[in-house]
XYZ file of C-alpha atoms in Angstrom:
584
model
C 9.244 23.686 -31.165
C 13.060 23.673 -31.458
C 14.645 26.780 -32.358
C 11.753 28.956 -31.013
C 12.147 31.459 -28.672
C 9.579 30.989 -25.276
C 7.804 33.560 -23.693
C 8.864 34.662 -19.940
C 5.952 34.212 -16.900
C 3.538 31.486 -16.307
C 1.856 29.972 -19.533
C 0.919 27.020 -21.265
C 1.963 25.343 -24.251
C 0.212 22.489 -25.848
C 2.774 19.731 -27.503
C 2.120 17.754 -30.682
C 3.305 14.562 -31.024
C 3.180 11.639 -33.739
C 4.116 8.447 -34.523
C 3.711 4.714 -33.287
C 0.411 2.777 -34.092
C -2.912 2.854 -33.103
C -3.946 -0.062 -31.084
C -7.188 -1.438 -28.221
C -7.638 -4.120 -26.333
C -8.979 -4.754 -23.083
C -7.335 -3.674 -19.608
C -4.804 -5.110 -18.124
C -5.501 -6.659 -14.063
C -3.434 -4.033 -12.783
C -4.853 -1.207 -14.894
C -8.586 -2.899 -13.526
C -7.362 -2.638 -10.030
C -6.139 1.153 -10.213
C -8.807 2.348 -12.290
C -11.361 0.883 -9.452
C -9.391 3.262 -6.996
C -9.392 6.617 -9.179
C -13.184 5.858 -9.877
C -13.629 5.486 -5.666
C -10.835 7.376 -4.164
C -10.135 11.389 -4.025
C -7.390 12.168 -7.074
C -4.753 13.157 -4.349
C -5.287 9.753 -2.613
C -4.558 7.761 -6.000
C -2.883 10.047 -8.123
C 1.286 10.199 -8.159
C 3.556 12.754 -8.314
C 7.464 13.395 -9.130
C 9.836 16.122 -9.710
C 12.797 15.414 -11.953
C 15.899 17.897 -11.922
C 16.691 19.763 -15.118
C 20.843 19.400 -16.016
C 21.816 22.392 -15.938
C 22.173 24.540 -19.481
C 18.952 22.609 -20.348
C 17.221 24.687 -22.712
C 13.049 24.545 -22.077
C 12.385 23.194 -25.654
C 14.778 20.498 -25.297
C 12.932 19.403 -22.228
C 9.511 19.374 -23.818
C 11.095 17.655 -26.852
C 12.541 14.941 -24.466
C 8.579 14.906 -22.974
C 7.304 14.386 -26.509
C 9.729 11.748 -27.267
C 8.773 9.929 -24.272
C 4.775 10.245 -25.321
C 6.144 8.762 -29.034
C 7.778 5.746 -27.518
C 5.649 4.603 -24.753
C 2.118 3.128 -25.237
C 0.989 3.786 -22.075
C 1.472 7.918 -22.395
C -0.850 7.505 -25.280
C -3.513 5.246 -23.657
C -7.573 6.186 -22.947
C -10.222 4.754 -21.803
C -13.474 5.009 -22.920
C -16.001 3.870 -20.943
C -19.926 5.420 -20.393
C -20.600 7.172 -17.231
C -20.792 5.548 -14.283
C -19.447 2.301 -15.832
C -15.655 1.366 -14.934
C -13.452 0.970 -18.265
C -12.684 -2.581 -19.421
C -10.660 -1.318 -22.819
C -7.823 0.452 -23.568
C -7.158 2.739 -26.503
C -3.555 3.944 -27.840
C -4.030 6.595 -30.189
C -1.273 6.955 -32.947
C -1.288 10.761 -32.936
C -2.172 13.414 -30.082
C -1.603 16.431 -27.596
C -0.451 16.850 -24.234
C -0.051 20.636 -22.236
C 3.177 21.632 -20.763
C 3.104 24.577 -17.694
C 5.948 26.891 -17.705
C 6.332 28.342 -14.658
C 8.999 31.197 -13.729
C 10.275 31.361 -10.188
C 11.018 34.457 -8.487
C 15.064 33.962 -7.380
C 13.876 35.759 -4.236
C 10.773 33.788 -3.330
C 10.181 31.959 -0.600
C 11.460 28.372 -0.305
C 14.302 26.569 -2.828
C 13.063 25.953 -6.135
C 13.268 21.735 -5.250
C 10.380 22.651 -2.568
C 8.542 24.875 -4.466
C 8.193 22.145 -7.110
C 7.322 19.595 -5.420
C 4.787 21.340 -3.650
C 3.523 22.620 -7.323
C 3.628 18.760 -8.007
C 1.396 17.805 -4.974
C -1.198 20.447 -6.099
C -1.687 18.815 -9.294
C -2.604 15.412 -7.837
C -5.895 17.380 -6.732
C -7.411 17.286 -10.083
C -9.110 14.034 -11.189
C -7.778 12.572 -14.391
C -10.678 12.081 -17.180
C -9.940 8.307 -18.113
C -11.368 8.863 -21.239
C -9.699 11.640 -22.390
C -6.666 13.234 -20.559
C -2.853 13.123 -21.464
C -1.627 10.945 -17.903
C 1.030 13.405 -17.162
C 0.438 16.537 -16.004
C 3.746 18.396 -16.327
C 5.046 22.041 -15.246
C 8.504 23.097 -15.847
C 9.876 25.383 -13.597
C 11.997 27.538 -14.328
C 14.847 30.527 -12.581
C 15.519 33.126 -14.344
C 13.901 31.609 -17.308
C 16.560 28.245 -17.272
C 14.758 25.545 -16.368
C 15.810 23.749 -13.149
C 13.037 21.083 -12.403
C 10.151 18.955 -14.026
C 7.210 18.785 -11.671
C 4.156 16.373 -12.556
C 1.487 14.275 -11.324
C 0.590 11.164 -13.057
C -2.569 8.988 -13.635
C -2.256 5.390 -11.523
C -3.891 3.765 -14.619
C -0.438 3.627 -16.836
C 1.911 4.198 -13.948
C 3.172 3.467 -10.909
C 6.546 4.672 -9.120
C 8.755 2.379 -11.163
C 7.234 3.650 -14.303
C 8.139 6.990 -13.618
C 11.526 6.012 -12.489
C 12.012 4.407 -16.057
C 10.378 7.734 -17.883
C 13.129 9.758 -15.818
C 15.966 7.655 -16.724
C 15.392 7.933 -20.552
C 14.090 11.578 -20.346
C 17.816 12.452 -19.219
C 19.248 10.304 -21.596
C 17.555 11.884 -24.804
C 18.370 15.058 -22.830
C 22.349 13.949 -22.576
C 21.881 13.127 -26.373
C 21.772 9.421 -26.124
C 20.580 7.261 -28.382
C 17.802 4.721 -26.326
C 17.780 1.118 -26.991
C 14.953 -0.441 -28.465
C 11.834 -1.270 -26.067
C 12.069 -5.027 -25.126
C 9.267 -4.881 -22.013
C 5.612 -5.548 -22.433
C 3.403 -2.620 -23.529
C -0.126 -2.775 -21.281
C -1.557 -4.549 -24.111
C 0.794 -7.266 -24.514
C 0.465 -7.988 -20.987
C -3.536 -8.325 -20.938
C -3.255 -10.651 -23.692
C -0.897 -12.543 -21.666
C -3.316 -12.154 -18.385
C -6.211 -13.866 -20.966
C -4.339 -16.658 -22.296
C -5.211 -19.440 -20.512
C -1.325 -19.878 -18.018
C -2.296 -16.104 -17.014
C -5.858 -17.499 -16.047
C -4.219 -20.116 -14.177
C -1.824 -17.997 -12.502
C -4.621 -15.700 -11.530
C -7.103 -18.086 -10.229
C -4.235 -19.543 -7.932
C -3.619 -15.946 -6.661
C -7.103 -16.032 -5.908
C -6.634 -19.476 -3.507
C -3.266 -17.902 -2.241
C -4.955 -14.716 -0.947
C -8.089 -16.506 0.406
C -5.942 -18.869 2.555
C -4.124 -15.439 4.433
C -7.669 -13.542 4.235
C -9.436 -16.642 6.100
C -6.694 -17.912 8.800
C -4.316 -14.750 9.574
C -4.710 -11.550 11.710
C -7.449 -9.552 10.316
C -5.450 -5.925 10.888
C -2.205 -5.955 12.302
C -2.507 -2.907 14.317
C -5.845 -4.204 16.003
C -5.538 -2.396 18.878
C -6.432 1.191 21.543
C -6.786 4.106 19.389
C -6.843 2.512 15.889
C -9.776 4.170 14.535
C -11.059 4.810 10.502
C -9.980 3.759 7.560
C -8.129 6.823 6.468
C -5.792 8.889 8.251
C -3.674 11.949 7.901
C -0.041 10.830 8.664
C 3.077 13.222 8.764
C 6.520 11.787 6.950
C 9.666 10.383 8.892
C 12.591 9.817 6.174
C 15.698 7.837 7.535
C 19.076 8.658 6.107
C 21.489 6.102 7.425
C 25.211 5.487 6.693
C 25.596 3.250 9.795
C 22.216 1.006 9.000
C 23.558 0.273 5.096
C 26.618 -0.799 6.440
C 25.009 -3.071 9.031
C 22.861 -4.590 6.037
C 25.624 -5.121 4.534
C 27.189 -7.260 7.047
C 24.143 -8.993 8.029
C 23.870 -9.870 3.909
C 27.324 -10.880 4.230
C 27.001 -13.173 7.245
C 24.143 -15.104 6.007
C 24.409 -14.744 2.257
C 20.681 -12.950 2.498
C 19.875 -10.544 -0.764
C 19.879 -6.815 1.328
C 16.410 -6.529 -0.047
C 15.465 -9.824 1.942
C 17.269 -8.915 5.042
C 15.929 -5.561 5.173
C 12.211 -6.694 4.713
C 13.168 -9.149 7.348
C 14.084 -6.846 9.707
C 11.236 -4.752 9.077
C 8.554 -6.818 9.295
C 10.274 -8.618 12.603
C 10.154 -5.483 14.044
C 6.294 -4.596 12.901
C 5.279 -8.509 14.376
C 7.024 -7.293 17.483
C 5.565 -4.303 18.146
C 2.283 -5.513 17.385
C 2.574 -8.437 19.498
C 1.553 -10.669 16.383
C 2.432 -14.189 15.240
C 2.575 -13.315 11.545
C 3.449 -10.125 9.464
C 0.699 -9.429 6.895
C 1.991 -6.781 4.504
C 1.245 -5.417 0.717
C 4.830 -5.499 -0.747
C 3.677 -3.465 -4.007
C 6.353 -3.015 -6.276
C 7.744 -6.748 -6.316
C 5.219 -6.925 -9.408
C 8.426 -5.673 -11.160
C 10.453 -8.965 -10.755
C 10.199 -10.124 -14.106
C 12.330 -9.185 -16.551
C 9.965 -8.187 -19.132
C 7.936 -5.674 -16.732
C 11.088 -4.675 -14.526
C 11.056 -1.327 -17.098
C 7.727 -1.431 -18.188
C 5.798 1.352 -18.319
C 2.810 0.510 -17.105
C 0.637 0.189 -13.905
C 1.918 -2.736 -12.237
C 0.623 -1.698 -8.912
C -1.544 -4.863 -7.521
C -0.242 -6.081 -4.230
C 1.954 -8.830 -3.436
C 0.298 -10.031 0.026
C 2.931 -11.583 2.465
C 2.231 -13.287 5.303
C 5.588 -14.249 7.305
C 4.856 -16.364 10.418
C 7.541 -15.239 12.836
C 6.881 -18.002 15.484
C 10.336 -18.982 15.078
C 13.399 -18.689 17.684
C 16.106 -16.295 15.634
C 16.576 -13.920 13.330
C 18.224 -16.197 11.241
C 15.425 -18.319 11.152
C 13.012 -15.649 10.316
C 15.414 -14.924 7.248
C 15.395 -18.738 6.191
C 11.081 -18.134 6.141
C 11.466 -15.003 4.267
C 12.943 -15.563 0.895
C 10.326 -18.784 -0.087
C 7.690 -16.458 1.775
C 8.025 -13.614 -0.275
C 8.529 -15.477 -3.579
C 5.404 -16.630 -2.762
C 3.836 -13.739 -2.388
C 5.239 -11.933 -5.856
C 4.455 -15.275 -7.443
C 0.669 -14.679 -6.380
C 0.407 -10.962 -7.438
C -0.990 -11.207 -10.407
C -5.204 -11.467 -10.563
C -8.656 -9.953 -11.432
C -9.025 -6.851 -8.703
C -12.791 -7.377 -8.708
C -12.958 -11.056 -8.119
C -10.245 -10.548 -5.457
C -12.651 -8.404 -3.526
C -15.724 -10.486 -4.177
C -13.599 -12.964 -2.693
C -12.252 -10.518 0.333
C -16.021 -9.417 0.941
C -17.302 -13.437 0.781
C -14.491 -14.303 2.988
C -14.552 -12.087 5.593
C -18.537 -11.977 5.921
C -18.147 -15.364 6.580
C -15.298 -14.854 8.527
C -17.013 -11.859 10.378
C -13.469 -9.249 10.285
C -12.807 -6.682 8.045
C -9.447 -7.309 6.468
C -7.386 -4.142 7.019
C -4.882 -3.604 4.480
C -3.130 -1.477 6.562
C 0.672 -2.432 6.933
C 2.798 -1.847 3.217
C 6.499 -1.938 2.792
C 7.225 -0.613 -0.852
C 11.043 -1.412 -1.563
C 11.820 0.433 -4.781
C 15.461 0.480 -4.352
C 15.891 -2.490 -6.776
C 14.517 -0.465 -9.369
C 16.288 1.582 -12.464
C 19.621 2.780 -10.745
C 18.113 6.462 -10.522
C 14.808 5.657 -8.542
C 16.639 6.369 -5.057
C 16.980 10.189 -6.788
C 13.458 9.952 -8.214
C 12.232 10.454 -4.486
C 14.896 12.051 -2.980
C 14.305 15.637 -1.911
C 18.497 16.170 -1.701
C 20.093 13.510 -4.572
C 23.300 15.001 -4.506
C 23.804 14.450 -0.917
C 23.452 10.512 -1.206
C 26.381 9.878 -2.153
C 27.888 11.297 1.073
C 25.337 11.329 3.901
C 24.883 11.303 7.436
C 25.427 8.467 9.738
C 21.551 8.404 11.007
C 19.587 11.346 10.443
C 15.721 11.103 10.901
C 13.370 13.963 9.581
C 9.744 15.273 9.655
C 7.956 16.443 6.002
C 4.746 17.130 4.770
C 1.544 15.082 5.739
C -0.936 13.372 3.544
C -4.262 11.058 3.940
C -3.812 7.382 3.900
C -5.745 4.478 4.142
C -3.069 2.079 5.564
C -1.532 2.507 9.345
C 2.186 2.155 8.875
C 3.642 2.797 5.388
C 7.435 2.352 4.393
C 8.944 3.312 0.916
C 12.777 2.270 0.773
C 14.412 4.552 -1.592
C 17.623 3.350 -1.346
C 20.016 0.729 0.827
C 23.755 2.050 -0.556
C 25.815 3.776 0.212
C 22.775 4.773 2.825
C 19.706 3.350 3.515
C 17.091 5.966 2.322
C 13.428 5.435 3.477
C 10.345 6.897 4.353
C 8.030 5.931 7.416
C 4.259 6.868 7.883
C 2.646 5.636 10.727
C -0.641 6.346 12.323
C -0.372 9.533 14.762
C -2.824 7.857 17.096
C -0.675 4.782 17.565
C 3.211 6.125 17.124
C 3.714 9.372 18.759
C 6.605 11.397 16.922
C 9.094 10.339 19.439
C 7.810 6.114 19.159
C 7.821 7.184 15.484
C 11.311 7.715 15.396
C 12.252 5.026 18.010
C 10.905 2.686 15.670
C 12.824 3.491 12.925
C 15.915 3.568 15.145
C 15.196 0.551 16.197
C 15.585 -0.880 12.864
C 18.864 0.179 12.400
C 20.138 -0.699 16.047
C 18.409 -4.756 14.763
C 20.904 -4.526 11.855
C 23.879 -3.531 13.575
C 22.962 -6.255 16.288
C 22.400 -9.061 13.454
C 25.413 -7.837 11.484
C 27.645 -9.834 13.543
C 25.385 -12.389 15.368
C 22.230 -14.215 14.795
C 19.158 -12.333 17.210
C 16.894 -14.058 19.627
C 13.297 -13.013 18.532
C 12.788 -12.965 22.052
C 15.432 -10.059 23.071
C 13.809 -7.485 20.440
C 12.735 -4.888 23.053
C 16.176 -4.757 24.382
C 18.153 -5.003 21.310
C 15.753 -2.466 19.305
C 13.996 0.013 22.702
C 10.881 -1.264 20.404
C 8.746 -1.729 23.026
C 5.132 -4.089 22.178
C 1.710 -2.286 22.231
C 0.095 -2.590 25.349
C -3.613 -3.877 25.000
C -4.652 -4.607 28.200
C -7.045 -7.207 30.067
C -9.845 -6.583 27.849
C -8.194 -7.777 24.859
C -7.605 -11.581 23.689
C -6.441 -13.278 20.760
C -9.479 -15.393 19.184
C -9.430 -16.536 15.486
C -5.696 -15.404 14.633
C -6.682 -12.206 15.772
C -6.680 -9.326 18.126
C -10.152 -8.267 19.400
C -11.746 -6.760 22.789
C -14.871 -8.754 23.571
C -16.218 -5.732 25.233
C -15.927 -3.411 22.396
C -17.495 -6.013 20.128
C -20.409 -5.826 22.662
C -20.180 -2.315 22.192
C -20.059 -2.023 18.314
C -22.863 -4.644 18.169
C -25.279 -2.774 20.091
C -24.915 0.366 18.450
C -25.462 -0.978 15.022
C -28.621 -2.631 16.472
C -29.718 0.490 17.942
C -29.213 0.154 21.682
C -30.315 -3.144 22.166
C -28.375 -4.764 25.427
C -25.257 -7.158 24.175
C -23.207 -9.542 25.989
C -20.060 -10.947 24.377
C -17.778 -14.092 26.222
C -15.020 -16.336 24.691
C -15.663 -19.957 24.513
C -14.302 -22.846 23.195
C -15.133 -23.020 19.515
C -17.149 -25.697 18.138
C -16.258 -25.217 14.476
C -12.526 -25.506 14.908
C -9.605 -27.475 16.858
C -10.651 -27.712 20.742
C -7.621 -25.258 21.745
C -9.172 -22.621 19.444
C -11.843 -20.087 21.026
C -14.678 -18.237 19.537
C -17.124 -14.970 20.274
C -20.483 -15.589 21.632
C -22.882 -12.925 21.629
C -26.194 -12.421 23.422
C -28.269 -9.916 22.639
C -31.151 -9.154 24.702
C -33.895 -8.040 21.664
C -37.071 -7.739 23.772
C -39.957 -7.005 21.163
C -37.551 -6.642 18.288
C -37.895 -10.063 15.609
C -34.244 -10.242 15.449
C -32.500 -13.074 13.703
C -28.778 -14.250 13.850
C -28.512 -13.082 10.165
C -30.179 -9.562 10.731
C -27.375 -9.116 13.850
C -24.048 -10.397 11.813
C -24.954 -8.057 8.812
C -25.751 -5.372 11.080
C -22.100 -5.818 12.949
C -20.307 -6.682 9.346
C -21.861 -2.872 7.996
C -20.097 -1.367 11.064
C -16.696 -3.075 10.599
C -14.745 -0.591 8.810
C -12.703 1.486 10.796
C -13.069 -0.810 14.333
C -9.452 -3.105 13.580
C -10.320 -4.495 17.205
C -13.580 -6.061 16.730
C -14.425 -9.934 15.279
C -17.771 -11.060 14.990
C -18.999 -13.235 17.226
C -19.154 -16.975 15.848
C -22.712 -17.335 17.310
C -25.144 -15.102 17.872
C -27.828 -16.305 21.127
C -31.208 -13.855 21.032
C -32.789 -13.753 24.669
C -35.899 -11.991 25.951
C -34.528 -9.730 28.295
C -31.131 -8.858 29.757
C -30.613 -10.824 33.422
C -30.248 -8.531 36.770
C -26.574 -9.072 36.462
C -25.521 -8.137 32.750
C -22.086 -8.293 33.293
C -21.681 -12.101 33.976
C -21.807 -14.916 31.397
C -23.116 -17.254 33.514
C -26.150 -15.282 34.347
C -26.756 -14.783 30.357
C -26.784 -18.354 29.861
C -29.870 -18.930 32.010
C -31.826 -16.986 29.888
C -34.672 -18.699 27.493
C -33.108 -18.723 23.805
C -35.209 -17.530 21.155
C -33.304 -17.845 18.262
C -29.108 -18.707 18.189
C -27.118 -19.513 15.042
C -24.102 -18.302 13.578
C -25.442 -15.577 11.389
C -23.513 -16.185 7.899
C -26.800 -18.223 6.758
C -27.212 -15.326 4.364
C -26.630 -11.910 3.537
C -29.276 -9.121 4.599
């Protein structure tokens, strides 16, 4: 294409490219788990999207030739997956030879918007349109272009062969072969040499103790952090808050400093002290994504790497110190453990929980991709240039999107500012708790740059104030749930039937721990135990507030005063048991 002149306006050109060998194997876990998402998820859920800045006298060709390089070198660009329909894909195919399309777009100098915004909403767009597995290039790339000079790269990207530090590497060597570089030769695993490591038998062993690592959180801590009023659904449409902070990088600094904690540590510290806090929880549960990356043979890999490190961080402990001490082994732990087969792990999840009677609620994920290639902080910055100055705290509002989680952080950067991104649940942060929230990060910093923090004094030190649940909530089983709206839930998924539920003192665990009862009043109905815990396990999702009861008592009729345990207990039993006997 070099040395050929390109036509002005919006068109498409489709790239050639050659060279490297034709391979196929099986998937790797992490390509397994994503591909299980694109196949169940909507495209812009799943899919990814970036925007790379063009150096300026960048001639079009010479970015598509850096683009083609890029498909040349890197497996993954020139990975399928065939599979028949309605089957998930188990193997991979990297063809030797191929083509991928390249949009040039033209921007209007006097259109609306700067030409940074206008790509990246052009980027957003094309996360809309569902990648064919078994066929498509997993870029799809527009250059846009002023005045015919390119100024920006806009794509979306298929989750099966990347993630956000995959594209972070991609951008890295595209400038270099666009500064003339020469790049070094690739030393990290290609998919396919890590899914024969995965199937030899250590990565068997290392996945089957993920397996027991996860089960242990998914059995004994809080089902959903943010079980409380107003959580509601499993997705929801949450705005952006980005943090630009001079003043909170220099605080984590100090505190890093003082106690000789990695930033990265300190700052997850802080964080998920802060979530446990607000929440009113004895343990952070959070996905921690991208510590997948912390080997050195998949730390520039380009790949999918994107199965969740699950931390669970016990914060029952006096200081922030303290809570620093827990953190590094904890989250070693947790990276150590992300590594396993996505559809056992949710055989597992479902087993566990039936039995369990919650829904777990993956809905708390910190994503710290600061430690990634040096230019990631610009990957996802909307103004790169200005990092390297910045404001002393500046919080701002962008565009919305659907998620499935309640409070999402990506940390783009922590020097010279810390650079990060906030989305939390509308119904549960208002804009202005929003915000205090993530100023109350930065005033936890400053306070444990120069002295350790009582857990204890977090409202005053951060104006973080804890969710207020009131009387009709109680903690049973590690976790937050109103007995009333469990009576609730239960009797709608059993079609009106009247439904009772107390706390008692559990018989299947330690004496101090309490349990749901439920009674159910099922008149003619044959109800069994079993028919009522499947019915209440189907109408779990979306209801973070409500536990199954532990037993299940079926009585003849309601008593004259419904609202009174005592007067439910006089009833004649029918039929009581704990309902996990078997699945309906």
């Amino acid at each position: 294409m070099s040395g050929h002149c390109l036509p002005r306006g919006p068109h498409t050109l489709t790239v050639a490219y050659t060279g490297g060998e034709e391979r196929r194997g099986p998937v790797t876990m992490g390509q397994a788990n994503m591909i299980r998402c694109m196949l169940r998820d909507e495209p812009e859920h799943i899919n990814i999207h970036d925007v790379w800045p063009v150096p300026e006298g960048t001639r079009t060709e010479s970015a598509i030739d850096a683009l083609r390089a890029l498909a040349v070198r890197h497996e993954a660009l020139r990975t399928t997956f065939p599979h028949a329909p309605g089957v998930a894909p188990s193997e991979q195919v990297v063809a030797s030879e191929g083509t991928f399309t390249v949009t040039v777009l033209d921007l209007d100098p006097g259109g609306p918007g700067a030409p940074a915004a206008r790509a990246e909403s052009l980027a957003r767009q094309a996360r809309a349109e569902r990648f064919h597995l078994d066929r498509d290039f997993p870029l799809r790339i527009s250059v846009v272009t002023l005045a015919g000079a390119p100024v920006h790269v806009a794509m979306a990207a298929s989750h099966a062969v990347t993630d956000v530090g995959a594209l972070a590497v991609l951008k890295e060597e595209w400038l270099s072969l666009l500064a003339g570089e020469t790049l070094p030769p690739l030393d990290s695993l290609t998919p396919l040499d890590l899914a024969a490591q995965e199937a030899a038998p250590a990565g068997l062993r290392k996945s089957e103790a993920s397996l027991r690592y996860w089960e242990r959180i998914i059995r004994g801590g809080p089902q959903a952090m943010f079980a409380e009023p107003g959580a509601e659904g499993t997705e929801v449409r949450v705005p952006q808050l980005t943090l630009r902070s001079r003043r909170a990088a220099r605080a984590l600094a100090l505190v890093a400093e003082r106690t000789g904690g990695l930033p990265s540590t300190v700052l997850l510290t802080a964080w998920c002290a802060l979530v446990a806090h607000r929440t009113a929880q004895t343990a952070c549960v959070a996905a921690v994504p991208t510590s997948n990356r912390y080997h050195s043979r998949l730390t520039r890999s380009v790949n999918t790497l994107s199965q969740d490190a699950l931390l669970s961080l016990d914060v029952q402990v006096p200081t922030f110190d303290a809570l620093l001490k827990k953190s590094w082994g904890g989250a070693l732990d947790a990276y150590r453990h992300s590594q396993f087969d996505a559809v056992r792990l949710w055989e597992m999840i479902g087993r566990a929980t039936f039995e369990r009677g919650s829904q777990f609620a993956r809905d708390v994920v910190f994503n710290d991709v600061s430690t990634l290639p040096s230019t990631v902080a610009q990957v996802a910055s909307a103004r790169p240039e200005e990092e390297t100055v910045g404001p002393e705290l500046e919080l701002s509002w962008g565009p919305e999107q659907v998620l499935p989680t309640r409070v999402l952080t990506f940390v783009y950067a922590t020097e010279p500012l810390i650079h990060l991104a906030l989305w939390a649940d509308p119904a549960l942060f208002k804009r202005a708790e929003a915000e205090g929230f993530l100023t109350g990060l930065v005033r936890l910093l400053e306070a444990a740059a120069t002295d350790d923090v009582p857990l204890s004094s977090l409202t005053e030190v951060t104006g973080v104030r804890l969710v207020e649940r009131g009387p009709r909530w109680c903690r049973v089983d590690g976790s937050w749930t109103s007995p009333p709206l469990v009576a609730e839930t239960l009797s709608g998924a059993l079609g009106g039937l009247p439904v009772h539920v107390t706390v008692e003192a559990s018989y299947a665990y330690l004496p101090a721990e309490r349990a749901l009862t439920a009674f159910i009043a099922a008149g003619d109905t044959p109800l069994t135990p079993a028919e009522a815990h499947t019915a209440l396990m189907d109408a779990l999702p979306g209801r973070p507030g409500v536990l199954a009861p532990r037993r299940y008592v079926i009585v003849q009729d309601p008593p004259a005063e419904a609202d009174r345990s005592s007067a439910w207990l006089r009833q004649e039993i029918l039929r009581e048991g704990t309902g996990r006997d078997r699945r309906m």
